[in-house]
XYZ file of N, CA, C and O in Angstrom:
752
model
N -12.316 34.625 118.240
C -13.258 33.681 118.828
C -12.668 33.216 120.158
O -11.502 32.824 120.117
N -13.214 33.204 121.167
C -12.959 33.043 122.697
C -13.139 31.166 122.550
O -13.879 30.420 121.908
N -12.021 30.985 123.528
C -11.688 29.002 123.300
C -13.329 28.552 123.761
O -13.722 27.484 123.290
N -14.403 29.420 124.766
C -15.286 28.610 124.927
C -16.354 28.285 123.946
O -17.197 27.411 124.148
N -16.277 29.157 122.677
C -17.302 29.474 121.925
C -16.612 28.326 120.338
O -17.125 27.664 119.435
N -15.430 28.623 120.733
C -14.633 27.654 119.846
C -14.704 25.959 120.072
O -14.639 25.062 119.231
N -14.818 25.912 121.117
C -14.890 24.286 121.799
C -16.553 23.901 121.404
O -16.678 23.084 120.492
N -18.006 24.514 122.120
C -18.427 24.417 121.935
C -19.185 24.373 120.017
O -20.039 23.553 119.681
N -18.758 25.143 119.329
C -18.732 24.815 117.783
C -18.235 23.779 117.355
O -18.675 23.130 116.405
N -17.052 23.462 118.161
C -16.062 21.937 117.350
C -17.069 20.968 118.028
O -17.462 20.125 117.221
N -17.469 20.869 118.953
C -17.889 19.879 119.325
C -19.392 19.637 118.976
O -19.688 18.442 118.983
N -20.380 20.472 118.681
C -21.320 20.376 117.745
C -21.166 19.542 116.274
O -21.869 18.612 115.878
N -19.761 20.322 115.448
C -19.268 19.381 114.656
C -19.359 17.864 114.848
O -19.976 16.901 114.392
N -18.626 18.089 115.564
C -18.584 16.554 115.942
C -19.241 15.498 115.649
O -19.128 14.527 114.900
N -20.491 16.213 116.977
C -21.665 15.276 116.658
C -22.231 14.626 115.276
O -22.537 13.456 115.045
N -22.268 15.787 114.425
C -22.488 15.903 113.235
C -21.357 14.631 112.518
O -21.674 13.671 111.816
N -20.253 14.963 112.897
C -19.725 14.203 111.631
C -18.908 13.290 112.295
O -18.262 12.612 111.497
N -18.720 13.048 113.370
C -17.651 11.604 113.790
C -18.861 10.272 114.617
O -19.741 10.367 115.473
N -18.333 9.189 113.856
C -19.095 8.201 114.208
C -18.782 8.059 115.432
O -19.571 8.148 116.372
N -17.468 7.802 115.510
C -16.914 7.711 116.657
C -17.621 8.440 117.989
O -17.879 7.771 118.990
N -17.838 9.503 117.931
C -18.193 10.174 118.691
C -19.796 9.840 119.146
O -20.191 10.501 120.106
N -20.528 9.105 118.690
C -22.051 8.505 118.445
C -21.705 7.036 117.919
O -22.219 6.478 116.949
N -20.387 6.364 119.060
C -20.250 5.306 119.472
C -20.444 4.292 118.382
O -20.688 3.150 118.774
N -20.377 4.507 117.008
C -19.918 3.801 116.340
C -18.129 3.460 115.767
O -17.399 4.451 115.797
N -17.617 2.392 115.376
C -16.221 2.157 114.935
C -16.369 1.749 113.943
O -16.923 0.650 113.967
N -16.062 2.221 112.713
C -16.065 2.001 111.226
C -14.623 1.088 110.760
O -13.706 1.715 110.230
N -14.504 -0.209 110.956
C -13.325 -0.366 110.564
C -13.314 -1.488 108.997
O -12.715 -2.462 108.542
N -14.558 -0.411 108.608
C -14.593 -1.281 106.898
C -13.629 -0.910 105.873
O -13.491 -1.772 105.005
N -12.761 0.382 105.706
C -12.095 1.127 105.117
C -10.610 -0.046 104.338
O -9.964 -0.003 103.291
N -10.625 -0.822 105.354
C -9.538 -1.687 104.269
C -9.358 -3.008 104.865
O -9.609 -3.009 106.070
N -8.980 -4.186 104.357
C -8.891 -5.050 105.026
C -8.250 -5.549 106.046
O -8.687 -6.506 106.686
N -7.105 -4.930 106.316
C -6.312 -4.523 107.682
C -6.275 -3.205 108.337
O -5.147 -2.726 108.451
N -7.478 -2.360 108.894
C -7.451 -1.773 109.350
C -7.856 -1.928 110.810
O -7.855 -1.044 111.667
N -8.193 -3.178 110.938
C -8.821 -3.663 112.522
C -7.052 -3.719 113.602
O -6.960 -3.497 114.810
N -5.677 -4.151 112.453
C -4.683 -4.491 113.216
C -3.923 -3.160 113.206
O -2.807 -3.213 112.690
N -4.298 -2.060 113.649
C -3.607 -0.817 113.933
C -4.749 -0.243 114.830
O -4.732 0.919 115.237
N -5.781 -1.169 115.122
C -6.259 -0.426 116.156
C -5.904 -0.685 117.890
O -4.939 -1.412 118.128
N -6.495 -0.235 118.795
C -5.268 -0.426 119.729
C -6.821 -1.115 120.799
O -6.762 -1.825 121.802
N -8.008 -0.590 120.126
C -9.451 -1.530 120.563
C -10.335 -1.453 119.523
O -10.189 -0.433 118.850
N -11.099 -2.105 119.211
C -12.015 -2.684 118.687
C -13.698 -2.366 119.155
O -14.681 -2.563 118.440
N -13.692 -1.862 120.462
C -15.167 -1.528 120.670
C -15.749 -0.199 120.293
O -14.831 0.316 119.654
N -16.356 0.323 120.309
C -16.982 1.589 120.467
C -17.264 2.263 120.919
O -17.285 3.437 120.550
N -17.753 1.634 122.351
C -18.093 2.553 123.912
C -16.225 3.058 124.269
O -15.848 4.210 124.489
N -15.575 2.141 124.238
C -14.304 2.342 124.983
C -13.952 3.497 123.852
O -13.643 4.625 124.238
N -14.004 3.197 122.523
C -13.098 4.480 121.461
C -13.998 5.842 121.982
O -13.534 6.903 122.398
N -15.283 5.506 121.838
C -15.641 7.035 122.123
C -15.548 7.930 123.566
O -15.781 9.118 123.788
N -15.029 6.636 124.592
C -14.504 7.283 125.818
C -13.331 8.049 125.721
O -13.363 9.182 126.201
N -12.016 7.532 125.041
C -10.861 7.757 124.835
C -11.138 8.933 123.950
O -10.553 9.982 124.218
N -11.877 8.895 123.027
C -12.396 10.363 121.946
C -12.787 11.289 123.028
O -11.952 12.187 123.142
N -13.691 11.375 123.796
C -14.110 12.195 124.962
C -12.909 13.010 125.639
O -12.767 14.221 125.806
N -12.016 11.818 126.003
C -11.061 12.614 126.849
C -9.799 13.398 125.883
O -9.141 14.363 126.273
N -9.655 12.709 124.523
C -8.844 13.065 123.743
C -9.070 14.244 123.092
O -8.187 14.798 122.437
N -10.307 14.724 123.230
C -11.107 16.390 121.899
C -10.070 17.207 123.165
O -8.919 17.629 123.048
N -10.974 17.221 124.345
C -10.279 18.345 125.098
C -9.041 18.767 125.148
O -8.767 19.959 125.290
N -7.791 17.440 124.988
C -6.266 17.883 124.878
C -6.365 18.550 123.515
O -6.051 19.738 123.437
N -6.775 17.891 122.434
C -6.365 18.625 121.481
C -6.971 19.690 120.961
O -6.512 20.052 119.878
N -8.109 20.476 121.515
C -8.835 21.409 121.571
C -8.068 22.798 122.116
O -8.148 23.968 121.742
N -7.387 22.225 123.032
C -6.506 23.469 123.861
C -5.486 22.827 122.951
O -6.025 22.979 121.855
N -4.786 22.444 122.817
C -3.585 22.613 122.225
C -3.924 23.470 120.848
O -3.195 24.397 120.495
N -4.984 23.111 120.179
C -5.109 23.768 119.080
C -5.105 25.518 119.176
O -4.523 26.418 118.572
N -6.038 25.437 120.225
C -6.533 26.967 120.742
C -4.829 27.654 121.185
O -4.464 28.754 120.770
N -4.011 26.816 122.024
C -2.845 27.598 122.468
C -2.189 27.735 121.296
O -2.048 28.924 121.013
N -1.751 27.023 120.534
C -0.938 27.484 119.241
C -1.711 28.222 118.357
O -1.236 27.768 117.316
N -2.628 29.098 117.957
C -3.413 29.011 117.058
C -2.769 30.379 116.581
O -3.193 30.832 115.517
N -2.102 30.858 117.042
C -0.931 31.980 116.733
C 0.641 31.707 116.189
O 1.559 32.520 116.077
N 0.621 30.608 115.962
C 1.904 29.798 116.342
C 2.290 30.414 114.890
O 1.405 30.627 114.061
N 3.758 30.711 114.605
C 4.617 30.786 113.466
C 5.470 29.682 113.194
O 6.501 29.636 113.865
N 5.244 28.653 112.241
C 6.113 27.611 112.122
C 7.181 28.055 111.365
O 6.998 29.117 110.770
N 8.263 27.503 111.237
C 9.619 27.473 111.109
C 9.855 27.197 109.794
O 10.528 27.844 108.992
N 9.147 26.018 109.614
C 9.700 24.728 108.683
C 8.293 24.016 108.055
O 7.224 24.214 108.633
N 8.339 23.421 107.192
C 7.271 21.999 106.713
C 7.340 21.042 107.664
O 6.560 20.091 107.693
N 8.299 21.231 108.522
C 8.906 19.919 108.846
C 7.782 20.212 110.646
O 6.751 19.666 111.040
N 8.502 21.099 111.149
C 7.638 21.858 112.920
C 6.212 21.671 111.863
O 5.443 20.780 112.223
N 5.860 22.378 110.716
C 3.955 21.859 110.729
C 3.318 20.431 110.644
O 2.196 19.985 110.880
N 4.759 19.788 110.114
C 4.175 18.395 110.194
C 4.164 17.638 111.015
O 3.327 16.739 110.934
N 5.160 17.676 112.249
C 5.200 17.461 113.373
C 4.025 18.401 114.331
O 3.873 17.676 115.314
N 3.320 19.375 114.490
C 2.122 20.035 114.648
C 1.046 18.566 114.569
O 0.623 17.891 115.507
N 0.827 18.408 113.146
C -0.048 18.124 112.559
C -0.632 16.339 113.095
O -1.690 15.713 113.169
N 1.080 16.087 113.410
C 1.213 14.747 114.054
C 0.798 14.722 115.319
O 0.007 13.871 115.728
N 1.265 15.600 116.007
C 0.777 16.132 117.608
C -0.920 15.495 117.616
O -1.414 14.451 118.042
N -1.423 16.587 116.989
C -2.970 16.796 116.720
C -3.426 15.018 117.027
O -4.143 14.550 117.912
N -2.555 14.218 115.713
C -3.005 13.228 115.757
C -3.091 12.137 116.501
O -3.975 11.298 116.677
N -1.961 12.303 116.928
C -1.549 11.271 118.048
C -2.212 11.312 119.309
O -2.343 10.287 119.978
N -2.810 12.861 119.833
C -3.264 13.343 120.785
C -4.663 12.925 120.002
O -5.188 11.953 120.545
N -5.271 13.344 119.044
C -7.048 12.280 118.763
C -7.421 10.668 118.566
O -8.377 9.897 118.646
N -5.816 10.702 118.211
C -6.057 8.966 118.325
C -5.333 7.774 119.492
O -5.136 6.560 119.444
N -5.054 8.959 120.622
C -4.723 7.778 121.807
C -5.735 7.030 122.475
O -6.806 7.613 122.644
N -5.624 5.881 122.882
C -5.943 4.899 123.073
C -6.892 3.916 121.878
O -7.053 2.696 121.840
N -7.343 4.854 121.091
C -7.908 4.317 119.929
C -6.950 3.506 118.681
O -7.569 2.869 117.828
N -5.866 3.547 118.640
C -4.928 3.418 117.496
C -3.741 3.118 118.377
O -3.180 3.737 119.280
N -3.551 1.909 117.776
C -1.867 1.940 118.678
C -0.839 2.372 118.207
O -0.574 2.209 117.016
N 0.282 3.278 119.384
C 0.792 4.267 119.001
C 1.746 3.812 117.805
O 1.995 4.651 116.939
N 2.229 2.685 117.718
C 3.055 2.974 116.199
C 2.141 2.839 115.182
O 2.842 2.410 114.265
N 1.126 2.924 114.804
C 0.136 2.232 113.548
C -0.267 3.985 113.351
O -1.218 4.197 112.600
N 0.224 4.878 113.812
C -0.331 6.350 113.383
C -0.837 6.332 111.834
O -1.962 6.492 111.361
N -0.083 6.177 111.472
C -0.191 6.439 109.870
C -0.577 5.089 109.269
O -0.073 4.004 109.561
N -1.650 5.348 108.291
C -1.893 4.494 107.345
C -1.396 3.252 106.954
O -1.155 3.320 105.749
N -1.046 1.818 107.534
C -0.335 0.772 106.210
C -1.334 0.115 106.194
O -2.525 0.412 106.277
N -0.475 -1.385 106.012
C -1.239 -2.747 105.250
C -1.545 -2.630 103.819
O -0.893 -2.370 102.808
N -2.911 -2.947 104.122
C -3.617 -2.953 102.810
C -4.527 -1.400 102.110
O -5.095 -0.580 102.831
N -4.472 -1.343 100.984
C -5.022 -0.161 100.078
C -6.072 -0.395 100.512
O -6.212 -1.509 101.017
N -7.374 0.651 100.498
C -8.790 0.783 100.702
C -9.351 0.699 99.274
O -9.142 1.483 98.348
N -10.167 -0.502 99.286
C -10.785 -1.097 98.336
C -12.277 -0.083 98.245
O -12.864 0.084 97.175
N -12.715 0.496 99.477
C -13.762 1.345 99.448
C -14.101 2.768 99.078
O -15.119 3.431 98.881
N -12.605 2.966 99.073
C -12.409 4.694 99.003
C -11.304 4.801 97.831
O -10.529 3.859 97.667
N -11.240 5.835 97.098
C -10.365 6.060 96.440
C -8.846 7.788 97.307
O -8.581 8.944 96.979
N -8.483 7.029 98.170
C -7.642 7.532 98.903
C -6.130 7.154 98.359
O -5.958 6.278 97.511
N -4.846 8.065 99.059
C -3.236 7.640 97.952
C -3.336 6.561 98.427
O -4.074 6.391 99.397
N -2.585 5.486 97.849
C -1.913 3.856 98.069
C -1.310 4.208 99.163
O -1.064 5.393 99.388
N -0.949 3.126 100.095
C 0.190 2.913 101.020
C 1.250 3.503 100.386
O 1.527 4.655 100.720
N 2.121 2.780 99.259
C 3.093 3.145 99.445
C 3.517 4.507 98.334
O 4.487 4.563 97.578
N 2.424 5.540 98.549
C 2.355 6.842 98.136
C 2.293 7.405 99.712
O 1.319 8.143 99.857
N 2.520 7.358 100.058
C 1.541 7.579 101.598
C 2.595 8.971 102.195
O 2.067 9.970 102.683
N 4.159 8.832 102.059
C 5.049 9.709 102.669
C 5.493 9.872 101.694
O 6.645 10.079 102.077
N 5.545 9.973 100.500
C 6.135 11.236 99.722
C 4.553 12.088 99.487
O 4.601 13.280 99.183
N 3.725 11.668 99.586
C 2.766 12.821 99.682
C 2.410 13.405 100.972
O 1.787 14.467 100.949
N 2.720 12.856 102.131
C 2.388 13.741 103.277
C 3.587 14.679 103.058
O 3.452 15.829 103.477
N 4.852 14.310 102.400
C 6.044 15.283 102.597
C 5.187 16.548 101.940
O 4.924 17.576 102.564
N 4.835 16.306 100.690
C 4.566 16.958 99.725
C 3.233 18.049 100.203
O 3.153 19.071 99.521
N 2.323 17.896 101.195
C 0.737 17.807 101.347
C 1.767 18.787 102.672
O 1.435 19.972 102.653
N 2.526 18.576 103.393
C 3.274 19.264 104.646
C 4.182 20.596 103.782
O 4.190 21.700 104.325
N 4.759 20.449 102.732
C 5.329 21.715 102.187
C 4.566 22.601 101.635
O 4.919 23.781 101.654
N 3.462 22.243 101.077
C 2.486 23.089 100.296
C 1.258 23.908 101.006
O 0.573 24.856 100.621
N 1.280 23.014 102.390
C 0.470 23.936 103.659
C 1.086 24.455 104.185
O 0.626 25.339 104.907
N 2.757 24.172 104.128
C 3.800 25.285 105.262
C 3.429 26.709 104.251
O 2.827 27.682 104.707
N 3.842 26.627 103.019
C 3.679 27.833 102.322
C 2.688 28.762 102.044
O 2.836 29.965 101.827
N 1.433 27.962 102.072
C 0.212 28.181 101.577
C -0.201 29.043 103.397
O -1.274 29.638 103.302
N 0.288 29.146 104.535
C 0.403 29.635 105.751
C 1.251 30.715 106.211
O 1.162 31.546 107.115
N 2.367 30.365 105.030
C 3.753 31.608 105.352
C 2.568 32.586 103.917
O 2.294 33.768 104.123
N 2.306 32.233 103.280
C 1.379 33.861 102.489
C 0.346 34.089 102.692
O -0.747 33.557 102.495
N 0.896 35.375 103.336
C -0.652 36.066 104.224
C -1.690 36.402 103.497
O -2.830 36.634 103.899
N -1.077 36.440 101.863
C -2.597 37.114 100.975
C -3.583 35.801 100.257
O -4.420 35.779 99.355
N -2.973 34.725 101.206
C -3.628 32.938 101.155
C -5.301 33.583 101.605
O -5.560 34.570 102.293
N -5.993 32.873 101.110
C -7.883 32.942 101.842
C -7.886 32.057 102.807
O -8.074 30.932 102.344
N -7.739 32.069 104.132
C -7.303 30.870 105.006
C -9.066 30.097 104.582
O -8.996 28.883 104.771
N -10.163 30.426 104.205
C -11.306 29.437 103.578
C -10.639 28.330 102.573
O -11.017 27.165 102.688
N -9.685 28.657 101.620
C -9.649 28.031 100.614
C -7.964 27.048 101.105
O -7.487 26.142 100.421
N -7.473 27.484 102.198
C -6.287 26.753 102.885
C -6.817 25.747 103.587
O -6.364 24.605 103.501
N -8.150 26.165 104.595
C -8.482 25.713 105.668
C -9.077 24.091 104.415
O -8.588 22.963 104.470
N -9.986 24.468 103.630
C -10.948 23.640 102.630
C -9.780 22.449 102.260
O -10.072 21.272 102.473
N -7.904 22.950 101.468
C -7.296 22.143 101.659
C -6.764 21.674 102.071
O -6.323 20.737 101.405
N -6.268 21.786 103.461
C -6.240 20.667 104.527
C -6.890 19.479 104.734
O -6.567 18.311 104.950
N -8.277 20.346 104.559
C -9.579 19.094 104.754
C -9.241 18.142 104.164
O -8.891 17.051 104.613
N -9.328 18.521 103.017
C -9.598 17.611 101.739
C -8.275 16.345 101.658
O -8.230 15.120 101.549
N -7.538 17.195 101.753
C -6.138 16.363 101.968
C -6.203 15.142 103.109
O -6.162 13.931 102.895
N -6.285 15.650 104.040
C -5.969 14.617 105.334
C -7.438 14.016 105.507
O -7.374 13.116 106.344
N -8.512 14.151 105.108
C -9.462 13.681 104.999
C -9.779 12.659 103.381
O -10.293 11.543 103.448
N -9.487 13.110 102.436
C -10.099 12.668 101.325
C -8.702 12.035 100.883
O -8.355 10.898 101.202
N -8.006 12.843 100.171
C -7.023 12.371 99.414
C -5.938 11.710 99.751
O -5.578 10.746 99.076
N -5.182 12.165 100.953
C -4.469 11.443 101.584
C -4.511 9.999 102.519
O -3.901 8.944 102.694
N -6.026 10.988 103.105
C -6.159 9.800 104.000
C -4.947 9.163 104.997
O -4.974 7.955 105.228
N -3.862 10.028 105.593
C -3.117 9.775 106.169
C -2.851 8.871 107.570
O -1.853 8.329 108.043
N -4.157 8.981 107.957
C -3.456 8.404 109.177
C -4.460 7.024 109.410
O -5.133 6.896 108.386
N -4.693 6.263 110.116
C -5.123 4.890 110.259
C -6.545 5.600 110.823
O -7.650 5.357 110.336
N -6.377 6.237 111.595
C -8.134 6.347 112.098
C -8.248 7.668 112.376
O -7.198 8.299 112.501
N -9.370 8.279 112.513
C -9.560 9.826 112.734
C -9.437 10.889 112.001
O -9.430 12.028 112.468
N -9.278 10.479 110.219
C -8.616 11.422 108.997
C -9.898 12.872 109.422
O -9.672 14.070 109.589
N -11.252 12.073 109.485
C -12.252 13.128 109.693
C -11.706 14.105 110.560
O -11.177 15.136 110.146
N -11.861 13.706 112.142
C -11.860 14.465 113.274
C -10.646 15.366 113.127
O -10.712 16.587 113.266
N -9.429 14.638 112.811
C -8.119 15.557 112.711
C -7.987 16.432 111.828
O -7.119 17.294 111.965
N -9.119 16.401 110.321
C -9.227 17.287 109.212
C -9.756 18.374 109.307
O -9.461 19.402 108.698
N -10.998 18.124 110.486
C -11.927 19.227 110.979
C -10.992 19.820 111.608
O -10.823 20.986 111.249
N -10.076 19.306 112.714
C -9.277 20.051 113.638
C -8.279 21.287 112.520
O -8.361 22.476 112.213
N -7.481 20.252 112.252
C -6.347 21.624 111.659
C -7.173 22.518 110.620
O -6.633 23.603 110.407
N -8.153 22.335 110.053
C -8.998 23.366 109.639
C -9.614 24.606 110.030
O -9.760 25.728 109.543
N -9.940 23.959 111.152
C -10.538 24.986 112.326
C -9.572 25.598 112.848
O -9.971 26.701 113.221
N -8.075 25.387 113.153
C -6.927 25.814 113.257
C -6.377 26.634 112.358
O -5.856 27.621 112.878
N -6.314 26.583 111.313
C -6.462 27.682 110.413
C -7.322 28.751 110.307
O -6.962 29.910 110.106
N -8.729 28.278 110.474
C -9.157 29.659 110.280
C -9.522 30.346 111.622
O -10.154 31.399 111.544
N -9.145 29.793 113.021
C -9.300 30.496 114.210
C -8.145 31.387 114.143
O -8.148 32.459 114.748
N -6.658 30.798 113.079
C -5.721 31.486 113.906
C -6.069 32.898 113.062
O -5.768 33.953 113.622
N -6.644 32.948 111.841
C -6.774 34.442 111.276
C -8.185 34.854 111.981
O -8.980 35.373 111.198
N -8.627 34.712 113.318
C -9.654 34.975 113.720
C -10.906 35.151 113.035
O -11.593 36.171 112.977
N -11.162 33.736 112.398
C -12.238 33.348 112.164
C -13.295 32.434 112.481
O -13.062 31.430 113.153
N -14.224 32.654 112.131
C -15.172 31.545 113.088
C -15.367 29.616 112.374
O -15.534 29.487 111.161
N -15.329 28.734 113.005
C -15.604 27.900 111.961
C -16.717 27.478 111.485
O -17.671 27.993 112.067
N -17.043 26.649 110.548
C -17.995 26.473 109.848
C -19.103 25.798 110.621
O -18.622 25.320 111.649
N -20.324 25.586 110.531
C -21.145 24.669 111.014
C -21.467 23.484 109.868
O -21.903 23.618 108.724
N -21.236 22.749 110.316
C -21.018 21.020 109.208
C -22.787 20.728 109.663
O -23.164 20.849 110.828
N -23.765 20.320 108.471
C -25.186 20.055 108.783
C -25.080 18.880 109.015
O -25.503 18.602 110.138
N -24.597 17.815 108.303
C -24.329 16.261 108.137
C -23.481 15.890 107.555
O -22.848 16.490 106.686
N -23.334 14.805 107.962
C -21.991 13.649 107.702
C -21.990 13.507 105.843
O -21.045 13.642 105.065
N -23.633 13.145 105.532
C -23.701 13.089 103.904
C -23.186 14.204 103.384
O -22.187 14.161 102.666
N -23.773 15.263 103.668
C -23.925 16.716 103.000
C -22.248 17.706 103.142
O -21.869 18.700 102.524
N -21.658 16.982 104.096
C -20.274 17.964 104.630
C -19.469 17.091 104.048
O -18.712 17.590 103.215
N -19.361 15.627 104.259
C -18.348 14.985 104.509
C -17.224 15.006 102.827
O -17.799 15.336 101.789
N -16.537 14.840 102.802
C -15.519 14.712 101.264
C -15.673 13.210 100.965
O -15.111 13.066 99.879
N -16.168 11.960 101.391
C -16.753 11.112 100.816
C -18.146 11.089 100.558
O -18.645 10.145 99.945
């Protein structure tokens, strides 16, 4: 898949499934999730989202061949991704998840939070080092993980879930999925 045909698909996604991106800010998810954000409006997050898809769009696209090393280089990858979708939106130390548990979602606790990203980072290093993996059914758990179950990071679990997904299955040159809606796609 050629990066222009790839950009244009992610960003269709998008539309489809990030509020953010259709200038809404969801910060109902827990009761301190407003104090890891780095703003509070919506016009400004989805500006900073605007300029933020494109870095991490090419970065995704340039590594998408990449051979990691370690659990450790994919989880640092994975952090990249994030840090690069959630600048200016999230302030930079609040990356990851604290405070308070989400009373709305059934996502890990806080303080499950890093022995399962350790855990959620070794089982995708491997599940990547075997080539006879279905990158569909790798790509699906990523999703699910950094989107649903983990819920790792303070804001953007969606956008960054779609990303390394789509990162997976571009790098075995595949196309990604088309998401219809937020109800119908989403893992909540």
């Amino acid at each position: 898949m050629d990066y222009l045909s790839f950009r244009e698909d992610f960003l269709e996604n998008l539309k489809v499934m990030s509020r953010t991106a259709n200038s809404i800010l969801d910060l109902s998810s827990s009761e301190t999730k407003s104090e890891s954000m780095e703003t509070q409006d919506a016009d400004i997050a989805k500006k900073h989202l605007d300029e933020n898809i494109e870095k991490a769009l090419t970065l995704i696209y340039e590594n998408r061949y990449k051979k990691f090393s370690s659990e450790e280089e994919l989880g640092n990858f994975i952090i990249q991704i994030a840090e690069c979708m959630n600048s200016g939106i999230v302030k930079p130390d609040k990356l990851f998840r604290s405070g308070a548990d989400s009373t709305q979602f059934p996502y890990a606790k806080i303080k499950d939070l890093k022995e399962l990203w350790a855990w959620f980072c070794r089982e995708l290093f491997h599940m990547l080092v075997d080539t006879g993996k279905d990158p569909v059914e790798v790509a699906a758990f990523a999703e699910y993980f950094i989107n649903r179950r983990g819920h790792f990071f303070s804001d953007g679990c969606g956008k960054i879930a779609m990303l390394i997904s789509s990162f997976i299955l571009i790098r075995n040159d595949m196309n990604i999925p088309k998401y219809r809606s937020r109800e119908t796609s989403s893992c909540l």
